[in-house]
Amino acid sequence: MRITLIGAGRVATHLATTLGVEHQIVQIFSRNLDHAKALANQVNAQAINQSEQLNQQTDLVIVAVSDQSIPAVIQSIATYLPNSLIVHTSGSTSLDTLGQIHPRVGVFYPLQTFSFEREVDWSETPLFVEASHADDLALLTVLAHSLSNRVYQYSSKQRQTLHLAAVFACNFSNYCYDMAKQIVDAEQVDFSLLFPLIVETANKVTVSDPKLMQTGPAMRGDQNILNMHSQLLAVSQREDLNKLYELMSEGIFKRHHLH
Amino acid sequence: MRITLIGAGRVATHLATTLGVEHQIVQIFSRNLDHAKALANQVNAQAINQSEQLNQQTDLVIVAVSDQSIPAVIQSIATYLPNSLIVHTSGSTSLDTLGQIHPRVGVFYPLQTFSFEREVDWSETPLFVEASHADDLALLTVLAHSLSNRVYQYSSKQRQTLHLAAVFACNFSNYCYDMAKQIVDAEQVDFSLLFPLIVETANKVTVSDPKLMQTGPAMRGDQNILNMHSQLLAVSQREDLNKLYELMSEGIFKRHHLH
């Protein structure tokens, strides 16, 4: 397949480099030409930063930009790619919205967190595909299977549910790590001491229900420790963390002690 | 060494089974004799449920009970073990409190989350030791090194900071997983789809600062997605999750957009 990537960020980079192994990446489009060039060089593609430069000889256009830019980006490229299948990679953007802009649209959503520094195990990454035409859905399904063993044809509604859950499971847990780091940093205690705990906590829920794996003072209803922690945060003038500490603790307590 | 365990819960079980390899576990004490017997059988020890039955011929007594029970438990056993070193395994209980109850007290705190279902990699588990006498501190340090490569002589203050951070990094991140599971369960979406994301998010912060690894709509300040998620939670009548969603999102946004 001949594939065009719109965007040169984390998702675009991981997709281009892995798809580039079996397929031809034709062009990398980014408003920032330097970013486009950096990625294009890795996958032997042409770097462009103007819609007029888009090559119509492409089978699939993957729009991997931030959610809020997707409609405007598709609007700006659709005229130059009237016959191409254009897909986005977003968890929260419904297919309907885009169907009004372009006749052949779809979704290619990888449920994973991407960073420039780390490789992704694509074979284990769940991929969700959706398309306005059955032929396009079949094409996206085949492409997804060439990357991953876990491919699903999900509706926009199911995908949105997953994305909301992913915000809790990934963005919020990462912020919990960030808050933990701020707490130990303030006392010159080494954050790496928490690594075995962080990794074990994550691994545990892949084999058992997180509700059953819950531990800690809030779950036990240990008011002495809860008060002590609240005082520690107040003394450190971290009322922001204190508010979150209290709301999380209240949530955990109610989850385990109320029906 | 001859070691006595007070408690038969998760921490007591993991400590007894690993320490029992190189040392003799003399007795397992639990108010619930069946629990004591179940663990005692595993480590070839005597099961007891009365303080009067405590064997004075022991080098170390490890009190692995819930934080709020520690002072009362030590009070009830100290008379029967006047010469023994008695340690607890708690992150938040200071040594001072216990020094008023018994002359030889200490701390043996493993920074890890324990469950009955999973083995613990003791060699990588950070162990924090503290004692009221230098000899006892030396003894605990040697014992700790027989289990782990990561042994630290930390003060009660430093240990409390670590424990507070651990609540964020472990208890709260687990609750984030639990909330994510509730969200997908309500829509009959499979929770295991989130496993690669959960594990990768945890592994990432062991190689890079969690602040730099933050992703998601709150960090981008994407108000459309934030509103959509909030509406999804409101429609599902999950105002509890909605409040947490908003406070976490506000925290993440401020962390990345204010100075």
PDB file of C-alpha atoms in Angstrom, chain A:
ATOM      1  CA  MET A   1       0.000   0.000   0.000  1.00  0.00           C
ATOM      2  CA  ARG A   2       0.969   3.610  -0.594  1.00  0.00           C
ATOM      3  CA  ILE A   3       0.371   5.567   2.628  1.00  0.00           C
ATOM      4  CA  THR A   4       0.480   9.296   3.421  1.00  0.00           C
ATOM      5  CA  LEU A   5       0.947  10.536   6.983  1.00  0.00           C
ATOM      6  CA  ILE A   6      -0.454  13.885   8.114  1.00  0.00           C
ATOM      7  CA  GLY A   7       1.404  14.906  11.253  1.00  0.00           C
ATOM      8  CA  ALA A   8       4.906  14.260  12.564  1.00  0.00           C
ATOM      9  CA  GLY A   9       4.245  13.851  16.290  1.00  0.00           C
ATOM     10  CA  ARG A  10       4.451  10.773  18.499  1.00  0.00           C
ATOM     11  CA  VAL A  11       1.610   8.765  16.939  1.00  0.00           C
ATOM     12  CA  ALA A  12       2.574   9.702  13.364  1.00  0.00           C
ATOM     13  CA  THR A  13       6.193   8.744  14.036  1.00  0.00           C
ATOM     14  CA  HIS A  14       5.371   5.344  15.507  1.00  0.00           C
ATOM     15  CA  LEU A  15       2.863   4.571  12.738  1.00  0.00           C
ATOM     16  CA  ALA A  16       5.151   5.715   9.910  1.00  0.00           C
ATOM     17  CA  THR A  17       8.145   3.731  11.122  1.00  0.00           C
ATOM     18  CA  THR A  18       6.197   0.501  11.676  1.00  0.00           C
ATOM     19  CA  LEU A  19       4.003   0.742   8.544  1.00  0.00           C
ATOM     20  CA  GLY A  20       7.068   1.735   6.504  1.00  0.00           C
ATOM     21  CA  VAL A  21       8.494  -1.766   6.942  1.00  0.00           C
ATOM     22  CA  GLU A  22       5.898  -3.451   4.687  1.00  0.00           C
ATOM     23  CA  HIS A  23       4.339  -0.491   2.916  1.00  0.00           C
ATOM     24  CA  GLN A  24       5.512   2.593   1.066  1.00  0.00           C
ATOM     25  CA  ILE A  25       5.207   5.853   2.966  1.00  0.00           C
ATOM     26  CA  VAL A  26       4.677   8.362   0.164  1.00  0.00           C
ATOM     27  CA  GLN A  27       4.634  11.689   1.983  1.00  0.00           C
ATOM     28  CA  ILE A  28       4.881  13.152   5.482  1.00  0.00           C
ATOM     29  CA  PHE A  29       2.882  16.358   5.843  1.00  0.00           C
ATOM     30  CA  SER A  30       3.492  18.729   8.762  1.00  0.00           C
ATOM     31  CA  ARG A  31       2.988  22.475   9.118  1.00  0.00           C
ATOM     32  CA  ASN A  32       6.521  22.462  10.496  1.00  0.00           C
ATOM     33  CA  LEU A  33       8.674  21.368   7.542  1.00  0.00           C
ATOM     34  CA  ASP A  34      11.629  20.481   9.772  1.00  0.00           C
ATOM     35  CA  HIS A  35       9.489  18.019  11.699  1.00  0.00           C
ATOM     36  CA  ALA A  36       8.182  16.572   8.441  1.00  0.00           C
ATOM     37  CA  LYS A  37      11.727  16.210   7.106  1.00  0.00           C
ATOM     38  CA  ALA A  38      13.013  14.519  10.264  1.00  0.00           C
ATOM     39  CA  LEU A  39      10.373  11.815  10.032  1.00  0.00           C
ATOM     40  CA  ALA A  40      10.374  11.586   6.214  1.00  0.00           C
ATOM     41  CA  ASN A  41      14.112  10.869   6.287  1.00  0.00           C
ATOM     42  CA  GLN A  42      13.525   7.905   8.592  1.00  0.00           C
ATOM     43  CA  VAL A  43      11.008   6.266   6.273  1.00  0.00           C
ATOM     44  CA  ASN A  44      12.308   7.358   2.893  1.00  0.00           C
ATOM     45  CA  ALA A  45       9.306   9.583   2.128  1.00  0.00           C
ATOM     46  CA  GLN A  46       8.829  13.106   0.798  1.00  0.00           C
ATOM     47  CA  ALA A  47       8.391  15.886   3.368  1.00  0.00           C
ATOM     48  CA  ILE A  48       5.753  18.515   2.608  1.00  0.00           C
ATOM     49  CA  ASN A  49       4.053  21.385   4.452  1.00  0.00           C
ATOM     50  CA  GLN A  50       1.420  22.564   1.933  1.00  0.00           C
ATOM     51  CA  SER A  51      -1.850  20.848   0.986  1.00  0.00           C
ATOM     52  CA  GLU A  52      -1.213  21.637  -2.688  1.00  0.00           C
ATOM     53  CA  GLN A  53       1.865  19.391  -2.567  1.00  0.00           C
ATOM     54  CA  LEU A  54      -0.187  16.307  -1.640  1.00  0.00           C
ATOM     55  CA  ASN A  55       0.340  13.380  -4.010  1.00  0.00           C
ATOM     56  CA  GLN A  56      -3.003  11.932  -5.171  1.00  0.00           C
ATOM     57  CA  GLN A  57      -1.369   8.558  -5.874  1.00  0.00           C
ATOM     58  CA  THR A  58      -1.955   7.218  -2.383  1.00  0.00           C
ATOM     59  CA  ASP A  59      -4.222   4.455  -1.019  1.00  0.00           C
ATOM     60  CA  LEU A  60      -4.536   5.662   2.541  1.00  0.00           C
ATOM     61  CA  VAL A  61      -4.096   8.997   4.281  1.00  0.00           C
ATOM     62  CA  ILE A  62      -3.593   8.773   8.054  1.00  0.00           C
ATOM     63  CA  VAL A  63      -4.324  11.982   9.947  1.00  0.00           C
ATOM     64  CA  ALA A  64      -2.381  11.719  13.229  1.00  0.00           C
ATOM     65  CA  VAL A  65      -2.775  15.191  14.721  1.00  0.00           C
ATOM     66  CA  SER A  66      -4.275  16.413  17.987  1.00  0.00           C
ATOM     67  CA  ASP A  67      -8.021  15.755  18.362  1.00  0.00           C
ATOM     68  CA  GLN A  68      -9.034  19.394  18.179  1.00  0.00           C
ATOM     69  CA  SER A  69      -7.240  19.881  14.823  1.00  0.00           C
ATOM     70  CA  ILE A  70      -8.720  16.867  13.031  1.00  0.00           C
ATOM     71  CA  PRO A  71     -11.794  18.478  11.352  1.00  0.00           C
ATOM     72  CA  ALA A  72      -9.837  21.509  10.101  1.00  0.00           C
ATOM     73  CA  VAL A  73      -6.968  19.360   8.832  1.00  0.00           C
ATOM     74  CA  ILE A  74      -9.277  16.994   6.945  1.00  0.00           C
ATOM     75  CA  GLN A  75     -11.135  20.019   5.531  1.00  0.00           C
ATOM     76  CA  SER A  76      -7.869  21.482   4.243  1.00  0.00           C
ATOM     77  CA  ILE A  77      -6.574  18.286   2.566  1.00  0.00           C
ATOM     78  CA  ALA A  78      -9.820  16.704   1.295  1.00  0.00           C
ATOM     79  CA  THR A  79      -9.993  18.852  -1.844  1.00  0.00           C
ATOM     80  CA  TYR A  80      -6.555  17.641  -2.939  1.00  0.00           C
ATOM     81  CA  LEU A  81      -7.335  13.961  -2.242  1.00  0.00           C
ATOM     82  CA  PRO A  82     -10.896  13.556  -3.543  1.00  0.00           C
ATOM     83  CA  ASN A  83     -10.708   9.767  -4.033  1.00  0.00           C
ATOM     84  CA  SER A  84      -8.498   8.705  -1.116  1.00  0.00           C
ATOM     85  CA  LEU A  85      -9.529   6.985   2.084  1.00  0.00           C
ATOM     86  CA  ILE A  86      -8.738   9.404   4.922  1.00  0.00           C
ATOM     87  CA  VAL A  87      -8.604   8.056   8.499  1.00  0.00           C
ATOM     88  CA  HIS A  88      -7.833   9.598  11.864  1.00  0.00           C
ATOM     89  CA  THR A  89      -6.229   7.936  14.888  1.00  0.00           C
ATOM     90  CA  SER A  90      -8.309   9.500  17.643  1.00  0.00           C
ATOM     91  CA  GLY A  91     -10.245   7.745  20.391  1.00  0.00           C
ATOM     92  CA  SER A  92     -12.796  10.487  20.861  1.00  0.00           C
ATOM     93  CA  THR A  93     -13.584  11.790  17.383  1.00  0.00           C
ATOM     94  CA  SER A  94     -16.690  10.203  15.903  1.00  0.00           C
ATOM     95  CA  LEU A  95     -16.834   9.050  12.312  1.00  0.00           C
ATOM     96  CA  ASP A  96     -20.061  10.994  11.654  1.00  0.00           C
ATOM     97  CA  THR A  97     -18.396  14.382  12.040  1.00  0.00           C
ATOM     98  CA  LEU A  98     -15.923  13.576   9.297  1.00  0.00           C
ATOM     99  CA  GLY A  99     -18.400  11.976   6.919  1.00  0.00           C
ATOM    100  CA  GLN A 100     -19.774  15.456   6.247  1.00  0.00           C
ATOM    101  CA  ILE A 101     -16.368  16.657   5.071  1.00  0.00           C
ATOM    102  CA  HIS A 102     -15.154  13.776   2.893  1.00  0.00           C
ATOM    103  CA  PRO A 103     -16.892  10.774   1.275  1.00  0.00           C
ATOM    104  CA  ARG A 104     -14.344   8.100   2.302  1.00  0.00           C
ATOM    105  CA  VAL A 105     -13.418   8.398   5.952  1.00  0.00           C
ATOM    106  CA  GLY A 106     -12.396   5.964   8.641  1.00  0.00           C
ATOM    107  CA  VAL A 107     -10.717   5.411  11.979  1.00  0.00           C
ATOM    108  CA  PHE A 108      -7.482   3.635  12.855  1.00  0.00           C
ATOM    109  CA  TYR A 109      -7.171   4.008  16.628  1.00  0.00           C
ATOM    110  CA  PRO A 110      -4.269   2.397  18.507  1.00  0.00           C
ATOM    111  CA  LEU A 111      -5.031   2.102  22.239  1.00  0.00           C
ATOM    112  CA  GLN A 112      -1.577   2.827  23.587  1.00  0.00           C
ATOM    113  CA  THR A 113       0.494   5.700  24.956  1.00  0.00           C
ATOM    114  CA  PHE A 114       3.309   6.773  22.672  1.00  0.00           C
ATOM    115  CA  SER A 115       6.557   8.544  23.431  1.00  0.00           C
ATOM    116  CA  PHE A 116       9.504   9.343  21.213  1.00  0.00           C
ATOM    117  CA  GLU A 117      11.887   7.582  23.585  1.00  0.00           C
ATOM    118  CA  ARG A 118      10.303   4.138  23.654  1.00  0.00           C
ATOM    119  CA  GLU A 119       9.528   1.376  21.168  1.00  0.00           C
ATOM    120  CA  VAL A 120       5.953   0.120  20.980  1.00  0.00           C
ATOM    121  CA  ASP A 121       5.029  -3.568  20.912  1.00  0.00           C
ATOM    122  CA  TRP A 122       2.561  -3.306  18.043  1.00  0.00           C
ATOM    123  CA  SER A 123       1.665  -6.991  18.103  1.00  0.00           C
ATOM    124  CA  GLU A 124       0.002  -6.519  21.514  1.00  0.00           C
ATOM    125  CA  THR A 125      -1.463  -3.048  20.890  1.00  0.00           C
ATOM    126  CA  PRO A 126      -5.265  -3.165  20.429  1.00  0.00           C
ATOM    127  CA  LEU A 127      -6.288  -1.480  17.170  1.00  0.00           C
ATOM    128  CA  PHE A 128      -9.824  -0.225  16.533  1.00  0.00           C
ATOM    129  CA  VAL A 129     -11.001   0.319  12.978  1.00  0.00           C
ATOM    130  CA  GLU A 130     -14.138   1.921  11.630  1.00  0.00           C
ATOM    131  CA  ALA A 131     -15.089   3.182   8.147  1.00  0.00           C
ATOM    132  CA  SER A 132     -18.037   4.635   6.262  1.00  0.00           C
ATOM    133  CA  HIS A 133     -17.751   1.989   3.493  1.00  0.00           C
ATOM    134  CA  ALA A 134     -17.530  -1.793   3.886  1.00  0.00           C
ATOM    135  CA  ASP A 135     -14.608  -2.020   1.421  1.00  0.00           C
ATOM    136  CA  ASP A 136     -12.645   0.528   3.374  1.00  0.00           C
ATOM    137  CA  LEU A 137     -13.376  -1.260   6.646  1.00  0.00           C
ATOM    138  CA  ALA A 138     -12.031  -4.476   5.125  1.00  0.00           C
ATOM    139  CA  LEU A 139      -8.909  -2.692   3.924  1.00  0.00           C
ATOM    140  CA  LEU A 140      -8.275  -1.127   7.348  1.00  0.00           C
ATOM    141  CA  THR A 141      -8.857  -4.482   9.048  1.00  0.00           C
ATOM    142  CA  VAL A 142      -6.257  -6.194   6.878  1.00  0.00           C
ATOM    143  CA  LEU A 143      -3.788  -3.372   7.462  1.00  0.00           C
ATOM    144  CA  ALA A 144      -4.404  -3.509  11.238  1.00  0.00           C
ATOM    145  CA  HIS A 145      -3.847  -7.278  11.285  1.00  0.00           C
ATOM    146  CA  SER A 146      -0.480  -6.783   9.624  1.00  0.00           C
ATOM    147  CA  LEU A 147       0.558  -4.852  12.765  1.00  0.00           C
ATOM    148  CA  SER A 148      -1.354  -6.382  15.634  1.00  0.00           C
ATOM    149  CA  ASN A 149      -2.980  -9.591  16.859  1.00  0.00           C
ATOM    150  CA  ARG A 150      -5.725  -7.570  18.516  1.00  0.00           C
ATOM    151  CA  VAL A 151      -7.925  -5.850  15.915  1.00  0.00           C
ATOM    152  CA  TYR A 152     -11.512  -4.777  16.619  1.00  0.00           C
ATOM    153  CA  GLN A 153     -14.288  -3.229  14.541  1.00  0.00           C
ATOM    154  CA  TYR A 154     -15.754  -0.925  17.159  1.00  0.00           C
ATOM    155  CA  SER A 155     -18.405   1.762  16.841  1.00  0.00           C
ATOM    156  CA  SER A 156     -17.585   5.411  17.622  1.00  0.00           C
ATOM    157  CA  LYS A 157     -19.590   5.047  20.864  1.00  0.00           C
ATOM    158  CA  GLN A 158     -17.568   2.044  22.085  1.00  0.00           C
ATOM    159  CA  ARG A 159     -14.346   3.759  21.089  1.00  0.00           C
ATOM    160  CA  GLN A 160     -15.329   6.853  23.093  1.00  0.00           C
ATOM    161  CA  THR A 161     -16.015   4.698  26.163  1.00  0.00           C
ATOM    162  CA  LEU A 162     -12.599   3.096  25.800  1.00  0.00           C
ATOM    163  CA  HIS A 163     -10.919   6.459  25.411  1.00  0.00           C
ATOM    164  CA  LEU A 164     -12.606   7.818  28.544  1.00  0.00           C
ATOM    165  CA  ALA A 165     -11.479   4.726  30.458  1.00  0.00           C
ATOM    166  CA  ALA A 166      -7.982   5.178  29.020  1.00  0.00           C
ATOM    167  CA  VAL A 167      -7.845   8.703  30.452  1.00  0.00           C
ATOM    168  CA  PHE A 168      -8.385   7.229  33.916  1.00  0.00           C
ATOM    169  CA  ALA A 169      -6.082   4.235  33.386  1.00  0.00           C
ATOM    170  CA  CYS A 170      -3.238   6.109  31.694  1.00  0.00           C
ATOM    171  CA  ASN A 171      -3.370   9.912  31.996  1.00  0.00           C
ATOM    172  CA  PHE A 172      -4.616   9.922  35.589  1.00  0.00           C
ATOM    173  CA  SER A 173      -2.371   7.110  36.818  1.00  0.00           C
ATOM    174  CA  ASN A 174       0.578   8.939  35.242  1.00  0.00           C
ATOM    175  CA  TYR A 175      -0.454  12.080  37.117  1.00  0.00           C
ATOM    176  CA  CYS A 176      -0.539   9.998  40.321  1.00  0.00           C
ATOM    177  CA  TYR A 177       3.099   9.055  39.621  1.00  0.00           C
ATOM    178  CA  ASP A 178       3.880  12.714  38.942  1.00  0.00           C
ATOM    179  CA  MET A 179       2.324  13.775  42.271  1.00  0.00           C
ATOM    180  CA  ALA A 180       4.239  10.997  44.076  1.00  0.00           C
ATOM    181  CA  LYS A 181       7.457  12.284  42.512  1.00  0.00           C
ATOM    182  CA  GLN A 182       6.728  15.851  43.629  1.00  0.00           C
ATOM    183  CA  ILE A 183       6.204  14.588  47.198  1.00  0.00           C
ATOM    184  CA  VAL A 184       9.489  12.666  47.409  1.00  0.00           C
ATOM    185  CA  ASP A 185      11.433  15.338  45.495  1.00  0.00           C
ATOM    186  CA  ALA A 186      10.443  17.930  48.097  1.00  0.00           C
ATOM    187  CA  GLU A 187      12.107  15.802  50.802  1.00  0.00           C
ATOM    188  CA  GLN A 188      15.132  14.740  48.729  1.00  0.00           C
ATOM    189  CA  VAL A 189      13.936  11.153  48.679  1.00  0.00           C
ATOM    190  CA  ASP A 190      14.757   9.148  45.537  1.00  0.00           C
ATOM    191  CA  PHE A 191      11.732   8.590  43.251  1.00  0.00           C
ATOM    192  CA  SER A 192      13.234   5.367  41.889  1.00  0.00           C
ATOM    193  CA  LEU A 193      12.501   3.701  45.244  1.00  0.00           C
ATOM    194  CA  LEU A 194       8.859   3.631  44.093  1.00  0.00           C
ATOM    195  CA  PHE A 195       9.521   1.851  40.771  1.00  0.00           C
ATOM    196  CA  PRO A 196       8.954  -1.752  41.956  1.00  0.00           C
ATOM    197  CA  LEU A 197       5.701  -0.662  43.593  1.00  0.00           C
ATOM    198  CA  ILE A 198       4.484   1.205  40.496  1.00  0.00           C
ATOM    199  CA  VAL A 199       5.259  -1.647  38.128  1.00  0.00           C
ATOM    200  CA  GLU A 200       3.803  -4.338  40.427  1.00  0.00           C
ATOM    201  CA  THR A 201       0.597  -2.318  40.946  1.00  0.00           C
ATOM    202  CA  ALA A 202       0.129  -2.131  37.168  1.00  0.00           C
ATOM    203  CA  ASN A 203       0.992  -5.786  36.538  1.00  0.00           C
ATOM    204  CA  LYS A 204      -1.379  -6.974  39.263  1.00  0.00           C
ATOM    205  CA  VAL A 205      -4.502  -5.677  37.543  1.00  0.00           C
ATOM    206  CA  THR A 206      -3.688  -7.639  34.382  1.00  0.00           C
ATOM    207  CA  VAL A 207      -4.348 -10.828  36.376  1.00  0.00           C
ATOM    208  CA  SER A 208      -6.921  -9.737  38.939  1.00  0.00           C
ATOM    209  CA  ASP A 209      -9.777  -7.241  39.329  1.00  0.00           C
ATOM    210  CA  PRO A 210      -8.378  -3.867  40.533  1.00  0.00           C
ATOM    211  CA  LYS A 211     -11.204  -3.651  43.062  1.00  0.00           C
ATOM    212  CA  LEU A 212      -9.875  -6.801  44.749  1.00  0.00           C
ATOM    213  CA  MET A 213      -6.289  -5.520  44.519  1.00  0.00           C
ATOM    214  CA  GLN A 214      -7.029  -2.244  46.341  1.00  0.00           C
ATOM    215  CA  THR A 215      -4.899  -1.664  49.452  1.00  0.00           C
ATOM    216  CA  GLY A 216      -3.997   1.358  51.602  1.00  0.00           C
ATOM    217  CA  PRO A 217      -5.321   3.510  54.435  1.00  0.00           C
ATOM    218  CA  ALA A 218      -8.428   4.803  52.600  1.00  0.00           C
ATOM    219  CA  MET A 219      -9.611   1.280  51.879  1.00  0.00           C
ATOM    220  CA  ARG A 220      -9.037   0.222  55.490  1.00  0.00           C
ATOM    221  CA  GLY A 221     -10.755   3.417  56.697  1.00  0.00           C
ATOM    222  CA  ASP A 222      -7.666   4.219  58.782  1.00  0.00           C
ATOM    223  CA  GLN A 223      -8.560   7.764  59.847  1.00  0.00           C
ATOM    224  CA  ASN A 224      -5.280   8.275  61.782  1.00  0.00           C
ATOM    225  CA  ILE A 225      -3.144   7.771  58.684  1.00  0.00           C
ATOM    226  CA  LEU A 226      -5.535   9.754  56.483  1.00  0.00           C
ATOM    227  CA  ASN A 227      -5.307  12.688  58.906  1.00  0.00           C
ATOM    228  CA  MET A 228      -1.534  12.390  59.163  1.00  0.00           C
ATOM    229  CA  HIS A 229      -1.138  12.420  55.374  1.00  0.00           C
ATOM    230  CA  SER A 230      -3.501  15.379  55.090  1.00  0.00           C
ATOM    231  CA  GLN A 231      -1.416  17.256  57.656  1.00  0.00           C
ATOM    232  CA  LEU A 232       1.836  16.433  55.843  1.00  0.00           C
ATOM    233  CA  LEU A 233       0.393  17.890  52.637  1.00  0.00           C
ATOM    234  CA  ALA A 234      -0.950  20.967  54.447  1.00  0.00           C
ATOM    235  CA  VAL A 235       2.419  21.624  56.104  1.00  0.00           C
ATOM    236  CA  SER A 236       4.074  21.346  52.671  1.00  0.00           C
ATOM    237  CA  GLN A 237       1.524  23.908  51.395  1.00  0.00           C
ATOM    238  CA  ARG A 238       0.234  21.477  48.820  1.00  0.00           C
ATOM    239  CA  GLU A 239      -3.479  22.151  49.161  1.00  0.00           C
ATOM    240  CA  ASP A 240      -3.887  21.061  45.524  1.00  0.00           C
ATOM    241  CA  LEU A 241      -2.577  17.571  46.342  1.00  0.00           C
ATOM    242  CA  ASN A 242      -4.529  17.592  49.604  1.00  0.00           C
ATOM    243  CA  LYS A 243      -7.845  18.126  47.789  1.00  0.00           C
ATOM    244  CA  LEU A 244      -7.086  15.268  45.427  1.00  0.00           C
ATOM    245  CA  TYR A 245      -5.904  13.083  48.314  1.00  0.00           C
ATOM    246  CA  GLU A 246      -9.208  13.614  50.094  1.00  0.00           C
ATOM    247  CA  LEU A 247     -11.418  13.051  47.052  1.00  0.00           C
ATOM    248  CA  MET A 248      -9.543   9.896  45.998  1.00  0.00           C
ATOM    249  CA  SER A 249      -9.618   8.554  49.568  1.00  0.00           C
ATOM    250  CA  GLU A 250     -13.334   9.262  49.852  1.00  0.00           C
ATOM    251  CA  GLY A 251     -13.935   7.474  46.538  1.00  0.00           C
ATOM    252  CA  ILE A 252     -11.911   4.434  47.616  1.00  0.00           C
ATOM    253  CA  PHE A 253     -13.612   4.256  51.016  1.00  0.00           C
ATOM    254  CA  LYS A 254     -17.123   4.467  49.552  1.00  0.00           C
ATOM    255  CA  ARG A 255     -16.276   1.898  46.874  1.00  0.00           C
ATOM    256  CA  HIS A 256     -15.331  -0.631  49.555  1.00  0.00           C
ATOM    257  CA  HIS A 257     -17.668   0.212  52.411  1.00  0.00           C
ATOM    258  CA  LEU A 258     -20.983   1.272  50.840  1.00  0.00           C
ATOM    259  CA  HIS A 259     -23.386  -0.685  48.687  1.00  0.00           C
TER     260      HIS A 259
END
